[in-house]
């Protein structure tokens, strides 16, 4: 990260202009004071400007993000698809977006290739950093599309369970997809969800909620529908 | 190209990248990529329940689809 020097009438002014230049809050800058500045006599004679040297602090995740981008770019170079990788730190994880010509090649069946890339990049970077780095690899908004598809499916299945009062099982899913299903139905008092099965065959089972003392409205409704 | 792909991924995964050896046996339609790593690193390229090896194979098949070929990754002990 580049180091720059800033000047201002007072120290605060100098720091403020550093924050503006880097678009970062003061806590995220390393600031070295070169000259405190003085207003001189009567503010005229011998006035000196305050000078500081500021460097943006390197966050571990920011560093991992740079490296993750490098690794993915390198792998894609050998796959021979013209691509550009964009990277950013998003909600405590590294988010990498592949911009390419839009063929499904990098997504694969049900995101298989995209997940493989994501797994490998995360594995490589985590090993180098010495700590688990959550990495998300995305292209053409695949992840958010998948999330909304799965959420919709979860809600439909939830309704079905409430009507039939019988548990429903989804197809085999990876951890990421299962999480989306659990999250989608978390707020629904009428059903509860659980993952079942081993390894690659883990599925989500959606059960009708047990009868509890304070039966929520949605459940009584579902019950009367069933009768 | 396929060989370099595997080589890059394997080197980035292991502790002893200098001991990574990759060779390609090219057939008419199918290429066999052979990967050799230091004994201690074998687990790293295979991964828990073969997950890392599977991920490398998935990426390899995407890359080979691009050049209209088939490729098989063999990890040699």
PDB file of C-alpha atoms in Angstrom:
ATOM      1  CA  UNK A   1       0.000   0.000   0.000  1.00  0.00           C
ATOM      2  CA  UNK A   2       1.319   3.456  -0.834  1.00  0.00           C
ATOM      3  CA  UNK A   3       2.491   5.884   1.781  1.00  0.00           C
ATOM      4  CA  UNK A   4       1.692   9.522   1.253  1.00  0.00           C
ATOM      5  CA  UNK A   5       2.455  12.761   3.008  1.00  0.00           C
ATOM      6  CA  UNK A   6      -0.193  15.274   3.903  1.00  0.00           C
ATOM      7  CA  UNK A   7      -0.133  18.857   5.078  1.00  0.00           C
ATOM      8  CA  UNK A   8      -2.600  20.984   6.928  1.00  0.00           C
ATOM      9  CA  UNK A   9      -2.848  24.058   9.066  1.00  0.00           C
ATOM     10  CA  UNK A  10      -3.233  21.852  12.101  1.00  0.00           C
ATOM     11  CA  UNK A  11      -2.572  18.181  12.770  1.00  0.00           C
ATOM     12  CA  UNK A  12      -6.278  17.467  12.576  1.00  0.00           C
ATOM     13  CA  UNK A  13      -6.516  19.100   9.174  1.00  0.00           C
ATOM     14  CA  UNK A  14      -3.668  16.987   7.876  1.00  0.00           C
ATOM     15  CA  UNK A  15      -5.227  13.787   9.222  1.00  0.00           C
ATOM     16  CA  UNK A  16      -8.566  14.724   7.751  1.00  0.00           C
ATOM     17  CA  UNK A  17      -7.124  15.204   4.301  1.00  0.00           C
ATOM     18  CA  UNK A  18      -5.325  11.848   4.609  1.00  0.00           C
ATOM     19  CA  UNK A  19      -8.605  10.116   5.461  1.00  0.00           C
ATOM     20  CA  UNK A  20     -10.272  11.740   2.495  1.00  0.00           C
ATOM     21  CA  UNK A  21      -7.497  10.815   0.109  1.00  0.00           C
ATOM     22  CA  UNK A  22      -7.556   7.125   1.108  1.00  0.00           C
ATOM     23  CA  UNK A  23     -11.308   7.011   1.728  1.00  0.00           C
ATOM     24  CA  UNK A  24     -10.658   5.393   5.090  1.00  0.00           C
ATOM     25  CA  UNK A  25     -11.431   6.258   8.710  1.00  0.00           C
ATOM     26  CA  UNK A  26      -8.547   7.385  10.873  1.00  0.00           C
ATOM     27  CA  UNK A  27      -8.349   4.040  12.729  1.00  0.00           C
ATOM     28  CA  UNK A  28      -7.433   2.328   9.489  1.00  0.00           C
ATOM     29  CA  UNK A  29      -4.433   4.523   8.830  1.00  0.00           C
ATOM     30  CA  UNK A  30      -0.952   4.376  10.284  1.00  0.00           C
ATOM     31  CA  UNK A  31      -0.053   7.960  10.936  1.00  0.00           C
ATOM     32  CA  UNK A  32       3.429   9.249  11.555  1.00  0.00           C
ATOM     33  CA  UNK A  33       3.763  12.868  12.585  1.00  0.00           C
ATOM     34  CA  UNK A  34       6.530  14.685  10.734  1.00  0.00           C
ATOM     35  CA  UNK A  35       5.838  18.132  12.038  1.00  0.00           C
ATOM     36  CA  UNK A  36       3.214  19.221  14.510  1.00  0.00           C
ATOM     37  CA  UNK A  37       2.940  22.618  12.945  1.00  0.00           C
ATOM     38  CA  UNK A  38       2.724  25.840  14.844  1.00  0.00           C
ATOM     39  CA  UNK A  39       0.709  28.927  14.352  1.00  0.00           C
ATOM     40  CA  UNK A  40       3.783  31.091  14.931  1.00  0.00           C
ATOM     41  CA  UNK A  41       3.629  34.482  16.570  1.00  0.00           C
ATOM     42  CA  UNK A  42       0.240  36.133  16.094  1.00  0.00           C
ATOM     43  CA  UNK A  43      -0.430  33.516  13.469  1.00  0.00           C
ATOM     44  CA  UNK A  44       1.818  35.297  10.995  1.00  0.00           C
ATOM     45  CA  UNK A  45       5.471  35.027  11.702  1.00  0.00           C
ATOM     46  CA  UNK A  46       6.966  31.559  11.652  1.00  0.00           C
ATOM     47  CA  UNK A  47       3.755  29.684  10.961  1.00  0.00           C
ATOM     48  CA  UNK A  48       4.514  26.115  10.011  1.00  0.00           C
ATOM     49  CA  UNK A  49       2.172  23.646   8.514  1.00  0.00           C
ATOM     50  CA  UNK A  50       1.519  20.315  10.195  1.00  0.00           C
ATOM     51  CA  UNK A  51       2.843  17.417   8.183  1.00  0.00           C
ATOM     52  CA  UNK A  52       2.073  13.751   8.530  1.00  0.00           C
ATOM     53  CA  UNK A  53       2.905  10.575   6.714  1.00  0.00           C
ATOM     54  CA  UNK A  54      -0.028   8.202   6.358  1.00  0.00           C
ATOM     55  CA  UNK A  55      -0.149   4.564   5.278  1.00  0.00           C
ATOM     56  CA  UNK A  56      -3.332   2.500   5.113  1.00  0.00           C
ATOM     57  CA  UNK A  57      -3.109  -0.351   7.616  1.00  0.00           C
ATOM     58  CA  UNK A  58      -2.931  -3.734   6.045  1.00  0.00           C
ATOM     59  CA  UNK A  59      -5.707  -5.883   7.330  1.00  0.00           C
ATOM     60  CA  UNK A  60      -5.086  -9.652   7.277  1.00  0.00           C
ATOM     61  CA  UNK A  61      -8.232 -10.167   5.254  1.00  0.00           C
ATOM     62  CA  UNK A  62      -7.237  -7.480   2.772  1.00  0.00           C
ATOM     63  CA  UNK A  63      -3.948  -9.235   2.235  1.00  0.00           C
ATOM     64  CA  UNK A  64      -5.664 -12.613   1.838  1.00  0.00           C
ATOM     65  CA  UNK A  65      -8.019 -10.976  -0.636  1.00  0.00           C
ATOM     66  CA  UNK A  66      -5.137  -9.824  -2.848  1.00  0.00           C
ATOM     67  CA  UNK A  67      -3.549 -13.257  -2.754  1.00  0.00           C
ATOM     68  CA  UNK A  68      -6.843 -15.024  -3.476  1.00  0.00           C
ATOM     69  CA  UNK A  69      -7.298 -12.862  -6.542  1.00  0.00           C
ATOM     70  CA  UNK A  70      -3.800 -13.728  -7.740  1.00  0.00           C
ATOM     71  CA  UNK A  71      -4.327 -17.471  -7.269  1.00  0.00           C
ATOM     72  CA  UNK A  72      -7.686 -17.520  -9.051  1.00  0.00           C
ATOM     73  CA  UNK A  73      -6.353 -15.405 -11.924  1.00  0.00           C
ATOM     74  CA  UNK A  74      -3.437 -17.791 -12.327  1.00  0.00           C
ATOM     75  CA  UNK A  75      -5.645 -20.904 -12.352  1.00  0.00           C
ATOM     76  CA  UNK A  76      -8.020 -19.329 -14.879  1.00  0.00           C
ATOM     77  CA  UNK A  77      -5.100 -18.424 -17.115  1.00  0.00           C
ATOM     78  CA  UNK A  78      -4.511 -22.144 -17.654  1.00  0.00           C
ATOM     79  CA  UNK A  79      -8.183 -22.859 -18.203  1.00  0.00           C
ATOM     80  CA  UNK A  80      -7.812 -20.596 -21.210  1.00  0.00           C
ATOM     81  CA  UNK A  81     -10.970 -18.548 -20.870  1.00  0.00           C
ATOM     82  CA  UNK A  82     -10.453 -14.815 -21.159  1.00  0.00           C
ATOM     83  CA  UNK A  83     -11.382 -13.521 -17.725  1.00  0.00           C
ATOM     84  CA  UNK A  84     -10.886 -10.664 -15.326  1.00  0.00           C
ATOM     85  CA  UNK A  85     -11.139 -11.277 -11.597  1.00  0.00           C
ATOM     86  CA  UNK A  86     -12.538  -8.585  -9.330  1.00  0.00           C
ATOM     87  CA  UNK A  87     -11.995  -8.853  -5.609  1.00  0.00           C
ATOM     88  CA  UNK A  88     -13.333  -7.251  -2.474  1.00  0.00           C
ATOM     89  CA  UNK A  89     -13.723  -7.956   1.209  1.00  0.00           C
ATOM     90  CA  UNK A  90     -17.393  -8.504   1.875  1.00  0.00           C
ATOM     91  CA  UNK A  91     -18.833  -9.334   5.299  1.00  0.00           C
ATOM     92  CA  UNK A  92     -15.680 -10.893   6.724  1.00  0.00           C
ATOM     93  CA  UNK A  93     -15.047 -13.020   3.669  1.00  0.00           C
ATOM     94  CA  UNK A  94     -13.148 -12.641   0.448  1.00  0.00           C
ATOM     95  CA  UNK A  95     -15.472 -12.176  -2.502  1.00  0.00           C
ATOM     96  CA  UNK A  96     -14.068 -12.878  -5.958  1.00  0.00           C
ATOM     97  CA  UNK A  97     -16.081 -12.202  -9.069  1.00  0.00           C
ATOM     98  CA  UNK A  98     -15.052 -13.668 -12.407  1.00  0.00           C
ATOM     99  CA  UNK A  99     -15.948 -11.470 -15.336  1.00  0.00           C
ATOM    100  CA  UNK A 100     -15.886 -13.534 -18.504  1.00  0.00           C
ATOM    101  CA  UNK A 101     -17.664 -14.099 -21.779  1.00  0.00           C
ATOM    102  CA  UNK A 102     -20.657 -15.667 -20.073  1.00  0.00           C
ATOM    103  CA  UNK A 103     -20.395 -19.271 -21.124  1.00  0.00           C
ATOM    104  CA  UNK A 104     -21.435 -21.623 -18.389  1.00  0.00           C
ATOM    105  CA  UNK A 105     -18.083 -23.385 -18.522  1.00  0.00           C
ATOM    106  CA  UNK A 106     -16.832 -21.894 -15.276  1.00  0.00           C
ATOM    107  CA  UNK A 107     -20.068 -22.623 -13.438  1.00  0.00           C
ATOM    108  CA  UNK A 108     -20.533 -26.255 -14.396  1.00  0.00           C
ATOM    109  CA  UNK A 109     -23.476 -28.432 -13.532  1.00  0.00           C
ATOM    110  CA  UNK A 110     -25.158 -26.993 -10.433  1.00  0.00           C
ATOM    111  CA  UNK A 111     -22.138 -24.800  -9.812  1.00  0.00           C
ATOM    112  CA  UNK A 112     -19.745 -27.741  -9.629  1.00  0.00           C
ATOM    113  CA  UNK A 113     -16.813 -25.994 -11.305  1.00  0.00           C
ATOM    114  CA  UNK A 114     -17.405 -22.748  -9.466  1.00  0.00           C
ATOM    115  CA  UNK A 115     -17.467 -24.617  -6.156  1.00  0.00           C
ATOM    116  CA  UNK A 116     -14.275 -26.479  -7.035  1.00  0.00           C
ATOM    117  CA  UNK A 117     -12.523 -23.185  -7.783  1.00  0.00           C
ATOM    118  CA  UNK A 118     -13.848 -21.691  -4.582  1.00  0.00           C
ATOM    119  CA  UNK A 119     -12.723 -24.648  -2.505  1.00  0.00           C
ATOM    120  CA  UNK A 120      -9.226 -24.717  -3.973  1.00  0.00           C
ATOM    121  CA  UNK A 121      -8.604 -20.976  -3.734  1.00  0.00           C
ATOM    122  CA  UNK A 122      -9.792 -20.983  -0.122  1.00  0.00           C
ATOM    123  CA  UNK A 123      -7.600 -23.978   0.655  1.00  0.00           C
ATOM    124  CA  UNK A 124      -4.490 -22.475  -0.939  1.00  0.00           C
ATOM    125  CA  UNK A 125      -4.897 -19.054   0.640  1.00  0.00           C
ATOM    126  CA  UNK A 126      -5.821 -20.451   4.069  1.00  0.00           C
ATOM    127  CA  UNK A 127      -2.693 -22.592   4.074  1.00  0.00           C
ATOM    128  CA  UNK A 128      -0.483 -19.626   3.227  1.00  0.00           C
ATOM    129  CA  UNK A 129      -2.115 -17.276   5.717  1.00  0.00           C
ATOM    130  CA  UNK A 130      -2.243 -19.938   8.422  1.00  0.00           C
ATOM    131  CA  UNK A 131      -5.894 -19.289   9.198  1.00  0.00           C
ATOM    132  CA  UNK A 132      -9.137 -20.260   7.524  1.00  0.00           C
ATOM    133  CA  UNK A 133     -10.092 -17.635   4.979  1.00  0.00           C
ATOM    134  CA  UNK A 134     -13.680 -17.811   3.766  1.00  0.00           C
ATOM    135  CA  UNK A 135     -13.656 -17.295   0.007  1.00  0.00           C
ATOM    136  CA  UNK A 136     -16.646 -16.846  -2.263  1.00  0.00           C
ATOM    137  CA  UNK A 137     -16.095 -17.265  -5.988  1.00  0.00           C
ATOM    138  CA  UNK A 138     -18.884 -15.925  -8.155  1.00  0.00           C
ATOM    139  CA  UNK A 139     -19.555 -15.265 -11.802  1.00  0.00           C
ATOM    140  CA  UNK A 140     -22.516 -13.706 -13.588  1.00  0.00           C
ATOM    141  CA  UNK A 141     -24.315 -13.349 -10.244  1.00  0.00           C
ATOM    142  CA  UNK A 142     -24.627 -17.117 -10.050  1.00  0.00           C
ATOM    143  CA  UNK A 143     -24.487 -17.154  -6.241  1.00  0.00           C
ATOM    144  CA  UNK A 144     -27.275 -14.671  -5.693  1.00  0.00           C
ATOM    145  CA  UNK A 145     -29.448 -16.303  -8.374  1.00  0.00           C
ATOM    146  CA  UNK A 146     -28.894 -19.684  -6.762  1.00  0.00           C
ATOM    147  CA  UNK A 147     -29.725 -18.233  -3.376  1.00  0.00           C
ATOM    148  CA  UNK A 148     -33.027 -16.783  -4.518  1.00  0.00           C
ATOM    149  CA  UNK A 149     -33.949 -19.999  -6.352  1.00  0.00           C
ATOM    150  CA  UNK A 150     -33.218 -22.104  -3.293  1.00  0.00           C
ATOM    151  CA  UNK A 151     -35.018 -19.705  -0.966  1.00  0.00           C
ATOM    152  CA  UNK A 152     -38.085 -19.873  -3.150  1.00  0.00           C
ATOM    153  CA  UNK A 153     -37.908 -23.663  -3.247  1.00  0.00           C
ATOM    154  CA  UNK A 154     -37.522 -23.786   0.547  1.00  0.00           C
ATOM    155  CA  UNK A 155     -40.589 -21.630   1.067  1.00  0.00           C
ATOM    156  CA  UNK A 156     -42.658 -23.791  -1.271  1.00  0.00           C
ATOM    157  CA  UNK A 157     -41.549 -26.968   0.458  1.00  0.00           C
ATOM    158  CA  UNK A 158     -42.290 -25.325   3.797  1.00  0.00           C
ATOM    159  CA  UNK A 159     -45.852 -24.661   2.741  1.00  0.00           C
ATOM    160  CA  UNK A 160     -46.242 -28.213   1.564  1.00  0.00           C
ATOM    161  CA  UNK A 161     -45.022 -29.566   4.895  1.00  0.00           C
ATOM    162  CA  UNK A 162     -47.419 -27.355   6.819  1.00  0.00           C
ATOM    163  CA  UNK A 163     -50.340 -28.502   4.711  1.00  0.00           C
ATOM    164  CA  UNK A 164     -49.566 -32.203   4.717  1.00  0.00           C
ATOM    165  CA  UNK A 165     -48.112 -32.306   8.242  1.00  0.00           C
ATOM    166  CA  UNK A 166     -45.508 -34.702   6.846  1.00  0.00           C
ATOM    167  CA  UNK A 167     -41.750 -34.145   6.610  1.00  0.00           C
ATOM    168  CA  UNK A 168     -40.212 -33.478   3.192  1.00  0.00           C
ATOM    169  CA  UNK A 169     -36.616 -34.169   2.206  1.00  0.00           C
ATOM    170  CA  UNK A 170     -34.638 -32.139  -0.334  1.00  0.00           C
ATOM    171  CA  UNK A 171     -32.139 -33.593  -2.777  1.00  0.00           C
ATOM    172  CA  UNK A 172     -28.474 -33.958  -1.752  1.00  0.00           C
ATOM    173  CA  UNK A 173     -26.873 -30.553  -1.241  1.00  0.00           C
ATOM    174  CA  UNK A 174     -23.580 -29.053  -0.230  1.00  0.00           C
ATOM    175  CA  UNK A 175     -23.174 -27.128   3.005  1.00  0.00           C
ATOM    176  CA  UNK A 176     -23.631 -23.741   1.355  1.00  0.00           C
ATOM    177  CA  UNK A 177     -26.934 -24.694  -0.248  1.00  0.00           C
ATOM    178  CA  UNK A 178     -28.217 -26.390   2.892  1.00  0.00           C
ATOM    179  CA  UNK A 179     -27.469 -23.251   4.835  1.00  0.00           C
ATOM    180  CA  UNK A 180     -29.640 -21.247   2.457  1.00  0.00           C
ATOM    181  CA  UNK A 181     -32.549 -23.647   3.058  1.00  0.00           C
ATOM    182  CA  UNK A 182     -32.131 -23.477   6.837  1.00  0.00           C
ATOM    183  CA  UNK A 183     -31.953 -19.686   6.750  1.00  0.00           C
ATOM    184  CA  UNK A 184     -35.006 -19.393   4.522  1.00  0.00           C
ATOM    185  CA  UNK A 185     -37.155 -21.349   6.976  1.00  0.00           C
ATOM    186  CA  UNK A 186     -35.581 -20.125  10.187  1.00  0.00           C
ATOM    187  CA  UNK A 187     -38.293 -17.563  10.872  1.00  0.00           C
ATOM    188  CA  UNK A 188     -41.135 -19.901  10.014  1.00  0.00           C
ATOM    189  CA  UNK A 189     -42.664 -21.154  13.278  1.00  0.00           C
ATOM    190  CA  UNK A 190     -44.662 -23.833  11.497  1.00  0.00           C
ATOM    191  CA  UNK A 191     -41.690 -25.929  10.406  1.00  0.00           C
ATOM    192  CA  UNK A 192     -38.252 -26.890  11.599  1.00  0.00           C
ATOM    193  CA  UNK A 193     -35.301 -28.032   9.521  1.00  0.00           C
ATOM    194  CA  UNK A 194     -32.532 -30.511  10.078  1.00  0.00           C
ATOM    195  CA  UNK A 195     -29.662 -31.846   7.972  1.00  0.00           C
ATOM    196  CA  UNK A 196     -29.424 -35.592   7.600  1.00  0.00           C
ATOM    197  CA  UNK A 197     -27.122 -38.054   5.895  1.00  0.00           C
ATOM    198  CA  UNK A 198     -23.390 -38.360   5.414  1.00  0.00           C
ATOM    199  CA  UNK A 199     -20.825 -36.573   3.285  1.00  0.00           C
ATOM    200  CA  UNK A 200     -22.000 -35.706  -0.188  1.00  0.00           C
ATOM    201  CA  UNK A 201     -25.413 -37.186   0.407  1.00  0.00           C
ATOM    202  CA  UNK A 202     -26.417 -34.805   3.163  1.00  0.00           C
ATOM    203  CA  UNK A 203     -29.916 -33.461   2.656  1.00  0.00           C
ATOM    204  CA  UNK A 204     -32.226 -31.121   4.470  1.00  0.00           C
ATOM    205  CA  UNK A 205     -35.351 -32.541   6.049  1.00  0.00           C
ATOM    206  CA  UNK A 206     -38.189 -30.113   6.688  1.00  0.00           C
ATOM    207  CA  UNK A 207     -40.457 -31.234   9.521  1.00  0.00           C
ATOM    208  CA  UNK A 208     -43.756 -29.788  10.658  1.00  0.00           C
ATOM    209  CA  UNK A 209     -43.172 -28.055  14.007  1.00  0.00           C
ATOM    210  CA  UNK A 210     -43.998 -29.988  17.146  1.00  0.00           C
ATOM    211  CA  UNK A 211     -47.071 -29.015  19.057  1.00  0.00           C
ATOM    212  CA  UNK A 212     -45.965 -26.483  21.606  1.00  0.00           C
ATOM    213  CA  UNK A 213     -47.729 -24.682  24.418  1.00  0.00           C
ATOM    214  CA  UNK A 214     -48.004 -21.410  22.593  1.00  0.00           C
ATOM    215  CA  UNK A 215     -49.103 -22.534  19.186  1.00  0.00           C
ATOM    216  CA  UNK A 216     -48.310 -19.792  16.681  1.00  0.00           C
ATOM    217  CA  UNK A 217     -51.014 -18.553  14.349  1.00  0.00           C
ATOM    218  CA  UNK A 218     -49.406 -19.968  11.231  1.00  0.00           C
ATOM    219  CA  UNK A 219     -49.517 -23.425  12.770  1.00  0.00           C
ATOM    220  CA  UNK A 220     -53.154 -23.398  13.824  1.00  0.00           C
ATOM    221  CA  UNK A 221     -53.893 -22.166  10.366  1.00  0.00           C
ATOM    222  CA  UNK A 222     -51.959 -25.028   8.808  1.00  0.00           C
ATOM    223  CA  UNK A 223     -53.689 -27.437  11.100  1.00  0.00           C
ATOM    224  CA  UNK A 224     -57.152 -26.320  10.192  1.00  0.00           C
ATOM    225  CA  UNK A 225     -56.173 -26.467   6.535  1.00  0.00           C
ATOM    226  CA  UNK A 226     -55.107 -30.047   6.975  1.00  0.00           C
ATOM    227  CA  UNK A 227     -58.327 -31.106   8.606  1.00  0.00           C
TER     228      UNK A 227
ATOM    229  CA  UNK B   1      -1.678 -26.157 -20.725  1.00  0.00           C
ATOM    230  CA  UNK B   2      -3.457 -28.893 -18.726  1.00  0.00           C
ATOM    231  CA  UNK B   3      -0.163 -30.014 -17.334  1.00  0.00           C
ATOM    232  CA  UNK B   4       0.716 -26.491 -16.204  1.00  0.00           C
ATOM    233  CA  UNK B   5      -2.704 -26.115 -14.630  1.00  0.00           C
ATOM    234  CA  UNK B   6      -2.236 -29.171 -12.414  1.00  0.00           C
ATOM    235  CA  UNK B   7       1.333 -28.179 -11.703  1.00  0.00           C
ATOM    236  CA  UNK B   8       0.317 -24.734 -10.506  1.00  0.00           C
ATOM    237  CA  UNK B   9      -2.499 -26.003  -8.294  1.00  0.00           C
ATOM    238  CA  UNK B  10      -0.410 -28.802  -6.791  1.00  0.00           C
ATOM    239  CA  UNK B  11       2.558 -26.509  -6.075  1.00  0.00           C
ATOM    240  CA  UNK B  12       0.286 -24.071  -4.283  1.00  0.00           C
ATOM    241  CA  UNK B  13      -1.152 -26.807  -2.080  1.00  0.00           C
ATOM    242  CA  UNK B  14       1.934 -28.636  -0.835  1.00  0.00           C
ATOM    243  CA  UNK B  15       4.757 -27.919   1.594  1.00  0.00           C
ATOM    244  CA  UNK B  16       7.440 -29.085  -0.813  1.00  0.00           C
ATOM    245  CA  UNK B  17       6.608 -27.515  -4.170  1.00  0.00           C
ATOM    246  CA  UNK B  18      10.050 -28.381  -5.543  1.00  0.00           C
ATOM    247  CA  UNK B  19       9.146 -32.053  -5.369  1.00  0.00           C
ATOM    248  CA  UNK B  20       6.029 -31.725  -7.503  1.00  0.00           C
ATOM    249  CA  UNK B  21       6.395 -33.609 -10.779  1.00  0.00           C
ATOM    250  CA  UNK B  22       3.742 -33.593 -13.452  1.00  0.00           C
ATOM    251  CA  UNK B  23       3.824 -35.482 -16.713  1.00  0.00           C
ATOM    252  CA  UNK B  24       1.291 -35.674 -19.485  1.00  0.00           C
ATOM    253  CA  UNK B  25       0.674 -38.734 -21.585  1.00  0.00           C
ATOM    254  CA  UNK B  26      -1.181 -37.480 -24.601  1.00  0.00           C
ATOM    255  CA  UNK B  27      -3.565 -39.767 -26.368  1.00  0.00           C
ATOM    256  CA  UNK B  28      -5.644 -39.041 -29.419  1.00  0.00           C
ATOM    257  CA  UNK B  29      -8.652 -37.965 -27.409  1.00  0.00           C
ATOM    258  CA  UNK B  30      -7.668 -38.482 -23.828  1.00  0.00           C
ATOM    259  CA  UNK B  31      -4.725 -37.107 -21.944  1.00  0.00           C
ATOM    260  CA  UNK B  32      -3.525 -38.674 -18.749  1.00  0.00           C
ATOM    261  CA  UNK B  33      -1.929 -36.243 -16.342  1.00  0.00           C
ATOM    262  CA  UNK B  34       0.266 -37.900 -13.781  1.00  0.00           C
ATOM    263  CA  UNK B  35       0.984 -36.057 -10.569  1.00  0.00           C
ATOM    264  CA  UNK B  36       3.750 -36.989  -8.186  1.00  0.00           C
ATOM    265  CA  UNK B  37       4.385 -35.195  -4.905  1.00  0.00           C
ATOM    266  CA  UNK B  38       6.522 -35.742  -1.821  1.00  0.00           C
ATOM    267  CA  UNK B  39       5.209 -38.563   0.340  1.00  0.00           C
ATOM    268  CA  UNK B  40       4.308 -36.171   3.170  1.00  0.00           C
ATOM    269  CA  UNK B  41       2.324 -34.017   0.758  1.00  0.00           C
ATOM    270  CA  UNK B  42       0.195 -36.797  -0.660  1.00  0.00           C
ATOM    271  CA  UNK B  43      -2.607 -36.048   1.783  1.00  0.00           C
ATOM    272  CA  UNK B  44      -2.576 -32.392   0.832  1.00  0.00           C
ATOM    273  CA  UNK B  45      -3.305 -33.005  -2.843  1.00  0.00           C
ATOM    274  CA  UNK B  46      -5.919 -35.637  -2.050  1.00  0.00           C
ATOM    275  CA  UNK B  47      -7.663 -33.881   0.823  1.00  0.00           C
ATOM    276  CA  UNK B  48     -10.299 -35.049   3.236  1.00  0.00           C
ATOM    277  CA  UNK B  49     -12.334 -37.768   1.542  1.00  0.00           C
ATOM    278  CA  UNK B  50     -10.579 -36.884  -1.712  1.00  0.00           C
ATOM    279  CA  UNK B  51     -12.136 -33.453  -1.829  1.00  0.00           C
ATOM    280  CA  UNK B  52      -9.058 -31.608  -3.043  1.00  0.00           C
ATOM    281  CA  UNK B  53      -8.328 -34.209  -5.700  1.00  0.00           C
ATOM    282  CA  UNK B  54     -11.955 -34.013  -6.811  1.00  0.00           C
ATOM    283  CA  UNK B  55     -11.821 -30.226  -7.043  1.00  0.00           C
ATOM    284  CA  UNK B  56      -8.661 -30.416  -9.162  1.00  0.00           C
ATOM    285  CA  UNK B  57     -10.296 -32.992 -11.448  1.00  0.00           C
ATOM    286  CA  UNK B  58     -13.375 -30.800 -11.852  1.00  0.00           C
ATOM    287  CA  UNK B  59     -11.275 -27.806 -12.863  1.00  0.00           C
ATOM    288  CA  UNK B  60      -9.187 -30.026 -15.128  1.00  0.00           C
ATOM    289  CA  UNK B  61     -12.267 -31.257 -16.932  1.00  0.00           C
ATOM    290  CA  UNK B  62     -13.522 -27.700 -17.402  1.00  0.00           C
ATOM    291  CA  UNK B  63     -10.163 -26.766 -18.906  1.00  0.00           C
ATOM    292  CA  UNK B  64     -10.091 -29.793 -21.167  1.00  0.00           C
ATOM    293  CA  UNK B  65     -13.665 -29.240 -22.333  1.00  0.00           C
ATOM    294  CA  UNK B  66     -12.488 -25.861 -23.565  1.00  0.00           C
ATOM    295  CA  UNK B  67      -9.943 -27.492 -25.866  1.00  0.00           C
ATOM    296  CA  UNK B  68     -12.322 -30.326 -26.770  1.00  0.00           C
ATOM    297  CA  UNK B  69     -10.377 -33.057 -25.091  1.00  0.00           C
ATOM    298  CA  UNK B  70     -10.675 -35.397 -22.198  1.00  0.00           C
ATOM    299  CA  UNK B  71      -8.209 -35.452 -19.372  1.00  0.00           C
ATOM    300  CA  UNK B  72      -7.728 -37.779 -16.441  1.00  0.00           C
ATOM    301  CA  UNK B  73      -5.744 -36.899 -13.357  1.00  0.00           C
ATOM    302  CA  UNK B  74      -3.804 -39.713 -11.773  1.00  0.00           C
ATOM    303  CA  UNK B  75      -2.150 -39.123  -8.449  1.00  0.00           C
ATOM    304  CA  UNK B  76       0.798 -41.480  -8.235  1.00  0.00           C
ATOM    305  CA  UNK B  77       2.000 -42.764  -4.897  1.00  0.00           C
TER     306      UNK B  77
END
